Amino acid sequence: MSGPAPAPLLGPQGPFPHAPLADPLERRWLHYAFFTRDGRLSLVANIAWLGGGPDSPPLTTAVLLVHEAGVGWSCSQWNAVSERMPWSSFRHGGPREDLLALRSRRGVPAVDLQLRRTATPCSSQCATFHDEHWMRWQSEPGVLADGTWSVDGRPPVHASAVGYHERVRGRWGWPEMGGWVFGFCNDVGGAEDRAPEWAVVFTLLQPSGRPEESAASVMLWRRGRLVQHFGRRALRVSVAGQLDRDRVSLQPTLARTLGTPPAAPIPAVLAIEGVQGADAIRLGFRADAAARLAIPSESSLRPFSVHEVVGAMELLVVHRGRRTTWSGPSVVEFAGGAAGGLGDGR
């Protein structure tokens, strides 16, 4: 006699706990970013579940940005459509590969990609700040993508890409968050069906007014295996110049109707250096173009923005006595505005 399926013994099958979102500041995100191997097309996608209040249910949002070199950005509104739960490597019992099919409600931009993981994720990281606010995230580079890309006014194109996936959950207000800098780069020079020879992911959190609560890390993968983690005290971060505001586009288009004030400038160059024992890393990112995503704040009237910035990254790695240089296309997020942050001109 059959009965209900037993509960999974290793926790929830999905990328997040089954517990409902009960607080307006509670959040869960799935984040994706990819570059085609020729560097012509790139995408950033974010799917978020936001907690509701006493009289309002939780809210789901999704946004898709596609950037074409020499052309610019194509962006959905915050209601991009996915016919099924997008693939995530952070789940038990799931396939190694599946689809990311996401489109704007007007049809473009849209992507229909088969994703496949080639690397192991980093260990889950957690930052606490302003007493009751916290964020937890887990990253995985070297995700391979193959499928169709659709942008404004042109037929869909088929392309292969390599990128990054991340899950984030926590409870925070944007003024307390202050700002963050996040980015990744895969070495795309190797075989298209294997893990990148090298990959790097970095994070810098800057809670407002609490410099002692800042968090930072740089993680290095080789052939799909995490081989080094540089902690906050092993890192030095610096910026130079400002990205020309003509290269910054406010997205989605409806955000222009909100009277959104100017945001902090975006650094033209980001440099990070790290030393951990005999290992070292040095990376330099040069910004090329940015999409500014205006985000409403649940607890403040001041604006908060996440800038998705595309550009090129050059890296020097010293690992186990071996010195290596490589470069590749990169996406860096500069977020802030509610209470300052790196590169805000202060």
Short mmCIF file of C-alpha atoms in Angstrom, two decimals:
data_model
loop_
_atom_site.label_atom_id
_atom_site.label_comp_id
_atom_site.label_asym_id
_atom_site.label_seq_id
_atom_site.Cartn_x
_atom_site.Cartn_y
_atom_site.Cartn_z
CA MET A 1 0.00 0.00 0.00
CA SER A 2 1.54 3.30 -1.07
CA GLY A 3 1.68 6.36 1.13
CA PRO A 4 3.10 9.87 1.05
CA ALA A 5 6.68 10.22 -0.08
CA PRO A 6 9.13 10.30 2.84
CA ALA A 7 10.67 13.62 3.73
CA PRO A 8 14.21 14.04 2.38
CA LEU A 9 16.78 12.95 4.94
CA LEU A 10 19.38 15.53 3.90
CA GLY A 11 17.20 18.61 4.26
CA PRO A 12 15.11 20.44 1.66
CA GLN A 13 15.63 19.49 -1.98
CA GLY A 14 15.43 23.09 -3.12
CA PRO A 15 18.20 25.67 -2.71
CA PHE A 16 16.53 27.19 0.38
CA PRO A 17 14.83 25.94 3.57
CA HIS A 18 11.11 25.20 3.47
CA ALA A 19 10.47 27.74 6.26
CA PRO A 20 8.24 30.60 5.05
CA LEU A 21 9.47 34.18 4.80
CA ALA A 22 7.85 35.96 7.71
CA ASP A 23 9.61 39.34 7.94
CA PRO A 24 9.54 42.22 5.39
CA LEU A 25 13.35 42.38 5.54
CA GLU A 26 13.88 38.65 4.97
CA ARG A 27 15.20 37.78 1.49
CA ARG A 28 16.29 34.88 -0.70
CA TRP A 29 18.04 35.24 -4.06
CA LEU A 30 19.25 33.08 -6.90
CA HIS A 31 21.82 34.93 -8.99
CA TYR A 32 23.23 34.05 -12.44
CA ALA A 33 25.83 35.77 -14.64
CA PHE A 34 27.32 34.57 -17.95
CA PHE A 35 29.61 35.72 -20.77
CA THR A 36 29.68 34.18 -24.22
CA ARG A 37 33.18 32.98 -24.99
CA ASP A 38 33.71 35.63 -27.63
CA GLY A 39 32.78 38.33 -25.09
CA ARG A 40 30.02 39.76 -27.30
CA LEU A 41 27.04 38.89 -25.08
CA SER A 42 26.67 38.83 -21.32
CA LEU A 43 23.75 38.42 -18.96
CA VAL A 44 22.86 38.97 -15.34
CA ALA A 45 19.70 37.42 -13.89
CA ASN A 46 18.33 37.63 -10.39
CA ILE A 47 15.29 35.85 -8.92
CA ALA A 48 14.26 36.99 -5.45
CA TRP A 49 11.75 35.99 -2.81
CA LEU A 50 10.97 38.82 -0.37
CA GLY A 51 9.18 38.57 2.96
CA GLY A 52 5.76 40.11 3.44
CA GLY A 53 4.17 42.04 6.29
CA PRO A 54 1.17 41.38 8.55
CA ASP A 55 -1.28 42.31 5.78
CA SER A 56 0.72 41.42 2.66
CA PRO A 57 2.00 38.09 1.30
CA PRO A 58 5.64 37.46 0.34
CA LEU A 59 6.68 38.82 -3.06
CA THR A 60 8.61 37.18 -5.89
CA THR A 61 10.59 39.29 -8.36
CA ALA A 62 12.83 38.42 -11.31
CA VAL A 63 14.95 40.57 -13.59
CA LEU A 64 17.03 39.72 -16.68
CA LEU A 65 19.69 41.99 -18.20
CA VAL A 66 21.50 41.20 -21.44
CA HIS A 67 24.43 43.33 -22.62
CA GLU A 68 25.70 43.32 -26.18
CA ALA A 69 29.16 44.77 -26.79
CA GLY A 70 28.94 47.99 -28.81
CA VAL A 71 25.13 48.08 -28.53
CA GLY A 72 24.19 48.32 -24.85
CA TRP A 73 21.73 46.87 -22.38
CA SER A 74 18.39 45.13 -22.86
CA CYS A 75 16.45 44.64 -19.63
CA SER A 76 13.17 43.18 -18.47
CA GLN A 77 11.10 44.83 -15.77
CA TRP A 78 11.11 43.24 -12.28
CA ASN A 79 8.52 40.70 -13.47
CA ALA A 80 10.54 38.49 -15.82
CA VAL A 81 8.88 35.14 -16.50
CA SER A 82 10.18 31.62 -16.00
CA GLU A 83 7.90 28.69 -16.80
CA ARG A 84 9.73 26.48 -14.33
CA MET A 85 11.97 26.77 -11.31
CA PRO A 86 15.40 27.71 -12.75
CA TRP A 87 18.25 25.28 -12.31
CA SER A 88 20.35 25.62 -9.19
CA SER A 89 23.29 23.47 -8.18
CA PHE A 90 22.44 24.12 -4.51
CA ARG A 91 19.91 21.38 -4.02
CA HIS A 92 19.86 17.73 -3.01
CA GLY A 93 19.02 15.07 -5.54
CA GLY A 94 18.86 17.47 -8.49
CA PRO A 95 20.38 16.85 -11.92
CA ARG A 96 23.86 18.11 -12.75
CA GLU A 97 22.36 20.08 -15.62
CA ASP A 98 19.04 21.74 -16.36
CA LEU A 99 17.51 24.87 -17.88
CA LEU A 100 17.60 28.57 -17.21
CA ALA A 101 14.68 29.82 -19.31
CA LEU A 102 13.87 33.43 -18.48
CA ARG A 103 12.21 36.16 -20.54
CA SER A 104 10.73 39.60 -20.31
CA ARG A 105 6.93 39.74 -20.46
CA ARG A 106 7.24 41.67 -23.73
CA GLY A 107 9.31 38.82 -25.18
CA VAL A 108 12.84 40.25 -25.18
CA PRO A 109 15.33 40.00 -23.69
CA ALA A 110 15.08 36.25 -23.27
CA VAL A 111 17.44 33.33 -22.76
CA ASP A 112 16.89 29.59 -23.01
CA LEU A 113 20.07 27.98 -21.75
CA GLN A 114 21.14 24.49 -20.78
CA LEU A 115 23.36 24.84 -17.71
CA ARG A 116 25.99 22.42 -16.44
CA ARG A 117 28.21 22.71 -13.39
CA THR A 118 31.93 21.91 -13.57
CA ALA A 119 33.12 23.11 -10.16
CA THR A 120 32.44 22.63 -6.48
CA PRO A 121 30.92 25.59 -4.61
CA CYS A 122 32.70 27.47 -1.87
CA SER A 123 31.71 26.90 1.72
CA SER A 124 28.72 28.95 2.84
CA GLN A 125 29.73 32.37 4.17
CA CYS A 126 27.83 34.50 6.66
CA ALA A 127 28.10 38.13 7.76
CA THR A 128 26.22 39.74 10.64
CA PHE A 129 25.90 43.50 11.09
CA HIS A 130 23.86 46.14 12.92
CA ASP A 131 22.94 43.65 15.64
CA GLU A 132 19.93 42.00 13.94
CA HIS A 133 20.87 42.01 10.25
CA TRP A 134 22.64 39.17 8.49
CA MET A 135 23.47 37.77 5.06
CA ARG A 136 24.52 34.28 4.03
CA TRP A 137 25.79 33.40 0.56
CA GLN A 138 27.42 30.60 -1.39
CA SER A 139 29.16 30.90 -4.76
CA GLU A 140 30.04 28.59 -7.63
CA PRO A 141 31.99 29.62 -10.78
CA GLY A 142 32.65 27.54 -13.88
CA VAL A 143 28.98 27.02 -14.80
CA LEU A 144 28.69 26.22 -18.52
CA ALA A 145 25.73 27.44 -20.59
CA ASP A 146 24.61 26.62 -24.11
CA GLY A 147 21.48 27.84 -25.86
CA THR A 148 19.66 30.78 -27.41
CA TRP A 149 19.87 34.48 -26.56
CA SER A 150 17.29 37.02 -27.72
CA VAL A 151 17.76 40.79 -27.61
CA ASP A 152 15.82 43.72 -29.03
CA GLY A 153 15.08 43.73 -32.75
CA ARG A 154 17.23 40.76 -33.76
CA PRO A 155 16.62 37.04 -34.32
CA PRO A 156 17.71 34.72 -31.50
CA VAL A 157 21.34 33.65 -31.64
CA HIS A 158 22.86 30.40 -30.40
CA ALA A 159 25.95 30.73 -28.23
CA SER A 160 27.91 28.92 -25.54
CA ALA A 161 28.94 30.76 -22.39
CA VAL A 162 30.66 30.30 -19.06
CA GLY A 163 29.65 31.99 -15.84
CA TYR A 164 28.64 31.90 -12.25
CA HIS A 165 25.79 30.99 -9.90
CA GLU A 166 25.07 32.08 -6.34
CA ARG A 167 22.42 31.73 -3.67
CA VAL A 168 21.87 34.40 -1.02
CA ARG A 169 19.56 34.56 1.94
CA GLY A 170 19.29 36.73 5.00
CA ARG A 171 17.54 39.58 6.73
CA TRP A 172 18.72 43.15 6.19
CA GLY A 173 17.66 46.71 5.48
CA TRP A 174 19.37 48.65 2.71
CA PRO A 175 20.51 51.61 4.88
CA GLU A 176 22.13 49.17 7.31
CA MET A 177 23.69 47.21 4.45
CA GLY A 178 25.59 50.32 3.35
CA GLY A 179 27.10 48.78 0.25
CA TRP A 180 28.92 45.85 -1.27
CA VAL A 181 31.33 44.99 -4.06
CA PHE A 182 31.12 41.56 -5.65
CA GLY A 183 32.62 40.06 -8.78
CA PHE A 184 33.90 37.01 -10.57
CA CYS A 185 36.06 36.01 -13.51
CA ASN A 186 36.52 32.67 -15.27
CA ASP A 187 39.54 31.85 -17.41
CA VAL A 188 37.78 31.14 -20.72
CA GLY A 189 40.85 30.10 -22.68
CA GLY A 190 40.56 26.35 -22.12
CA ALA A 191 38.36 23.56 -23.44
CA GLU A 192 34.69 24.51 -23.73
CA ASP A 193 33.39 21.31 -22.09
CA ARG A 194 35.59 21.40 -18.96
CA ALA A 195 36.02 23.48 -15.85
CA PRO A 196 38.00 26.69 -16.39
CA GLU A 197 41.69 26.36 -15.62
CA TRP A 198 41.27 29.21 -13.12
CA ALA A 199 38.31 31.07 -11.62
CA VAL A 200 38.02 33.76 -8.96
CA VAL A 201 35.14 35.17 -6.89
CA PHE A 202 35.43 38.11 -4.49
CA THR A 203 33.13 39.87 -2.02
CA LEU A 204 33.36 43.04 0.08
CA LEU A 205 30.52 44.02 2.46
CA GLN A 206 30.52 47.49 4.04
CA PRO A 207 27.78 47.96 6.67
CA SER A 208 27.04 51.64 7.16
CA GLY A 209 28.74 53.23 10.16
CA ARG A 210 30.19 49.90 11.31
CA PRO A 211 33.64 49.52 9.72
CA GLU A 212 34.52 46.82 12.26
CA GLU A 213 31.73 44.67 10.79
CA SER A 214 33.06 44.75 7.21
CA ALA A 215 33.55 41.38 5.54
CA ALA A 216 35.72 40.50 2.56
CA SER A 217 37.04 37.41 0.81
CA VAL A 218 38.71 36.30 -2.41
CA MET A 219 38.31 32.66 -3.44
CA LEU A 220 40.38 30.92 -6.09
CA TRP A 221 39.45 27.78 -8.04
CA ARG A 222 41.67 25.67 -10.27
CA ARG A 223 40.09 23.13 -12.63
CA GLY A 224 36.85 23.24 -10.66
CA ARG A 225 38.37 22.81 -7.20
CA LEU A 226 38.53 25.54 -4.57
CA VAL A 227 42.24 25.84 -3.76
CA GLN A 228 42.58 29.07 -1.75
CA HIS A 229 40.47 31.40 0.35
CA PHE A 230 41.91 34.82 1.18
CA GLY A 231 40.18 36.30 4.22
CA ARG A 232 39.47 39.94 5.02
CA ARG A 233 42.68 40.56 6.94
CA ALA A 234 44.74 39.19 4.05
CA LEU A 235 43.30 41.64 1.49
CA ARG A 236 43.86 45.19 0.33
CA VAL A 237 41.22 46.89 -1.85
CA SER A 238 41.60 50.13 -3.81
CA VAL A 239 39.75 52.03 -6.53
CA ALA A 240 40.72 54.74 -9.02
CA GLY A 241 38.86 57.13 -11.32
CA GLN A 242 35.18 57.16 -12.19
CA LEU A 243 33.25 55.45 -14.96
CA ASP A 244 31.83 58.08 -17.33
CA ARG A 245 28.14 58.56 -16.49
CA ASP A 246 27.33 58.28 -20.22
CA ARG A 247 28.30 54.61 -19.83
CA VAL A 248 25.77 54.08 -17.01
CA SER A 249 22.21 53.17 -17.99
CA LEU A 250 19.28 53.31 -15.52
CA GLN A 251 17.33 50.03 -15.70
CA PRO A 252 14.59 48.86 -16.03
CA THR A 253 13.11 51.58 -18.25
CA LEU A 254 10.19 52.23 -15.88
CA ALA A 255 12.70 53.28 -13.20
CA ARG A 256 13.09 56.54 -15.11
CA THR A 257 9.55 57.51 -14.11
CA LEU A 258 10.39 57.38 -10.39
CA GLY A 259 12.53 60.52 -10.27
CA THR A 260 15.44 58.48 -8.94
CA PRO A 261 18.22 60.80 -7.70
CA PRO A 262 21.81 60.40 -8.99
CA ALA A 263 23.72 57.57 -7.33
CA ALA A 264 27.31 57.36 -6.21
CA PRO A 265 29.85 57.22 -9.06
CA ILE A 266 31.25 53.87 -10.16
CA PRO A 267 35.03 53.38 -9.97
CA ALA A 268 36.73 53.06 -13.33
CA VAL A 269 39.32 50.67 -11.87
CA LEU A 270 39.09 48.19 -9.00
CA ALA A 271 42.23 46.53 -7.63
CA ILE A 272 42.43 43.77 -5.01
CA GLU A 273 45.59 42.24 -3.61
CA GLY A 274 45.79 39.28 -1.27
CA VAL A 275 48.57 37.38 0.49
CA GLN A 276 48.02 34.15 2.42
CA GLY A 277 51.22 32.40 3.45
CA ALA A 278 53.22 31.71 0.29
CA ASP A 279 50.19 32.19 -1.97
CA ALA A 280 49.18 35.55 -3.43
CA ILE A 281 46.68 37.07 -5.84
CA ARG A 282 46.41 40.41 -7.59
CA LEU A 283 43.49 41.39 -9.77
CA GLY A 284 42.65 44.53 -11.68
CA PHE A 285 39.20 45.25 -13.12
CA ARG A 286 38.53 47.98 -15.69
CA ALA A 287 34.88 48.97 -16.03
CA ASP A 288 33.38 49.33 -19.51
CA ALA A 289 29.59 49.77 -19.07
CA ALA A 290 27.09 49.62 -16.22
CA ALA A 291 23.38 49.06 -15.69
CA ARG A 292 22.02 50.78 -12.60
CA LEU A 293 19.15 48.82 -11.02
CA ALA A 294 17.16 51.12 -8.74
CA ILE A 295 15.84 49.21 -5.71
CA PRO A 296 13.18 50.52 -3.30
CA SER A 297 14.04 50.40 0.38
CA GLU A 298 11.54 48.97 2.86
CA SER A 299 12.87 51.08 5.73
CA SER A 300 14.19 54.30 4.17
CA LEU A 301 13.24 56.97 1.64
CA ARG A 302 16.80 57.16 0.35
CA PRO A 303 17.51 55.24 -2.89
CA PHE A 304 19.63 52.14 -3.09
CA SER A 305 21.18 50.89 -6.31
CA VAL A 306 22.94 47.80 -7.58
CA HIS A 307 25.23 48.56 -10.52
CA GLU A 308 25.92 45.59 -12.77
CA VAL A 309 29.23 46.49 -14.40
CA VAL A 310 30.83 44.63 -17.32
CA GLY A 311 34.50 44.94 -18.11
CA ALA A 312 37.81 43.11 -18.33
CA MET A 313 39.87 41.64 -15.51
CA GLU A 314 43.57 40.81 -15.39
CA LEU A 315 44.92 38.49 -12.71
CA LEU A 316 48.24 37.40 -11.29
CA VAL A 317 48.16 34.25 -9.17
CA VAL A 318 50.95 32.71 -7.11
CA HIS A 319 49.86 29.26 -5.93
CA ARG A 320 52.13 26.53 -4.57
CA GLY A 321 55.17 28.25 -5.98
CA ARG A 322 53.68 28.60 -9.46
CA ARG A 323 53.20 32.07 -10.94
CA THR A 324 50.34 32.42 -13.46
CA THR A 325 48.72 35.33 -15.28
CA TRP A 326 45.39 35.26 -17.06
CA SER A 327 42.56 37.57 -18.06
CA GLY A 328 38.94 37.41 -19.09
CA PRO A 329 35.58 39.19 -19.21
CA SER A 330 34.09 39.97 -15.83
CA VAL A 331 30.98 41.23 -14.06
CA VAL A 332 31.37 43.33 -10.91
CA GLU A 333 28.52 44.62 -8.74
CA PHE A 334 28.95 47.96 -7.00
CA ALA A 335 25.99 48.40 -4.65
CA GLY A 336 25.21 51.30 -2.37
CA GLY A 337 23.61 54.69 -2.24
CA ALA A 338 21.43 54.41 0.84
CA ALA A 339 24.28 55.23 3.19
CA GLY A 340 27.46 55.38 1.15
CA GLY A 341 29.95 52.67 0.30
CA LEU A 342 33.07 51.99 -1.71
CA GLY A 343 33.46 54.44 -4.55
CA ASP A 344 30.75 56.83 -3.33
CA GLY A 345 33.05 59.82 -3.59
CA ARG A 346 33.23 60.46 0.16
#
